[in-house]
Amino acid sequence: MLLVLARDLPGDLVRILRRNSDYENWTYLKAMKRSTNLLICILLASTAFFARGQVVPTATAHQPTLTAGGFGSMFQPDYAGNGIAQTSPNRLYGIGGYVDVKISRWVGAEAEGRWLRFNEYLGINEDTYLIGPKVPIHTYKGLTPYGKFLIGLGSGSFLNGHSTVLAYGGGVDYRLSKKFTLRAFDFEYQQWLLTPTLYPYGGSVGIGYKIF
């Protein structure tokens, strides 16, 4: 009986290690999502704090604002299988959501989630959860061009885990009314820190609602 146990022990250890690995991946993803939610809450709390501290408003003062919205995206995933970075024959399509906080003229931030799950090539898809600074450049006749730099987490059907993602981008928002803003165009050039490094890029169009 001792011989049987000794023979079976390595297989049990392998199964235990696999379960531990799956658990670690799950807990890592859960922790990252919690961190993203926490950062969004911090942004909301910061905006509320600065809004409450604006005790002497003037005609030219920049009031803090909070806008939430959704968008549709088209991206080149920069991956078509075989473990190498290469242009995919299919563009990925998907949906996403964002929270945009503007504290002052030059201080703002954005958090976004994007799920590219349509028009897949060989079942390849990509999801991202990003957050970072957003800087509005100038507003003219309702048009506000902006630049942004985001960092966060990326996942895909081709990954056994997750990747750190950097995103460099910008776009133009157009104010439709006091409450609604058209995200006329938003472009992102991403850098997935993998081996090999992937460089997906694409654009989005959406609409946002100003909460305050």
PDB file of C-alpha atoms in Angstrom, residues 11 101 113 119 123 127-128 135 137 149 155 175 190 192 195 204:
ATOM      1  CA  GLY A  11       0.166  12.969  -9.882  1.00  0.00           C
ATOM      2  CA  VAL A 101     -13.951  63.096 -14.478  1.00  0.00           C
ATOM      3  CA  GLY A 113     -13.681  48.956 -20.031  1.00  0.00           C
ATOM      4  CA  ASN A 119     -15.922  39.358 -35.939  1.00  0.00           C
ATOM      5  CA  GLY A 123     -11.783  32.716 -31.928  1.00  0.00           C
ATOM      6  CA  ASP A 127     -10.756  42.816 -23.403  1.00  0.00           C
ATOM      7  CA  THR A 128      -9.216  45.768 -21.566  1.00  0.00           C
ATOM      8  CA  VAL A 135      -6.292  66.323 -20.676  1.00  0.00           C
ATOM      9  CA  ILE A 137      -6.942  70.842 -24.884  1.00  0.00           C
ATOM     10  CA  PHE A 149      -2.673  58.041 -21.283  1.00  0.00           C
ATOM     11  CA  SER A 155      -7.026  39.672 -21.429  1.00  0.00           C
ATOM     12  CA  ARG A 175     -21.339  68.868 -26.640  1.00  0.00           C
ATOM     13  CA  GLN A 190      -2.123  50.117 -27.173  1.00  0.00           C
ATOM     14  CA  TRP A 192       0.486  44.844 -24.485  1.00  0.00           C
ATOM     15  CA  THR A 195       6.424  38.230 -25.385  1.00  0.00           C
ATOM     16  CA  SER A 204     -14.421  54.311 -30.923  1.00  0.00           C
TER      17      SER A 204
END
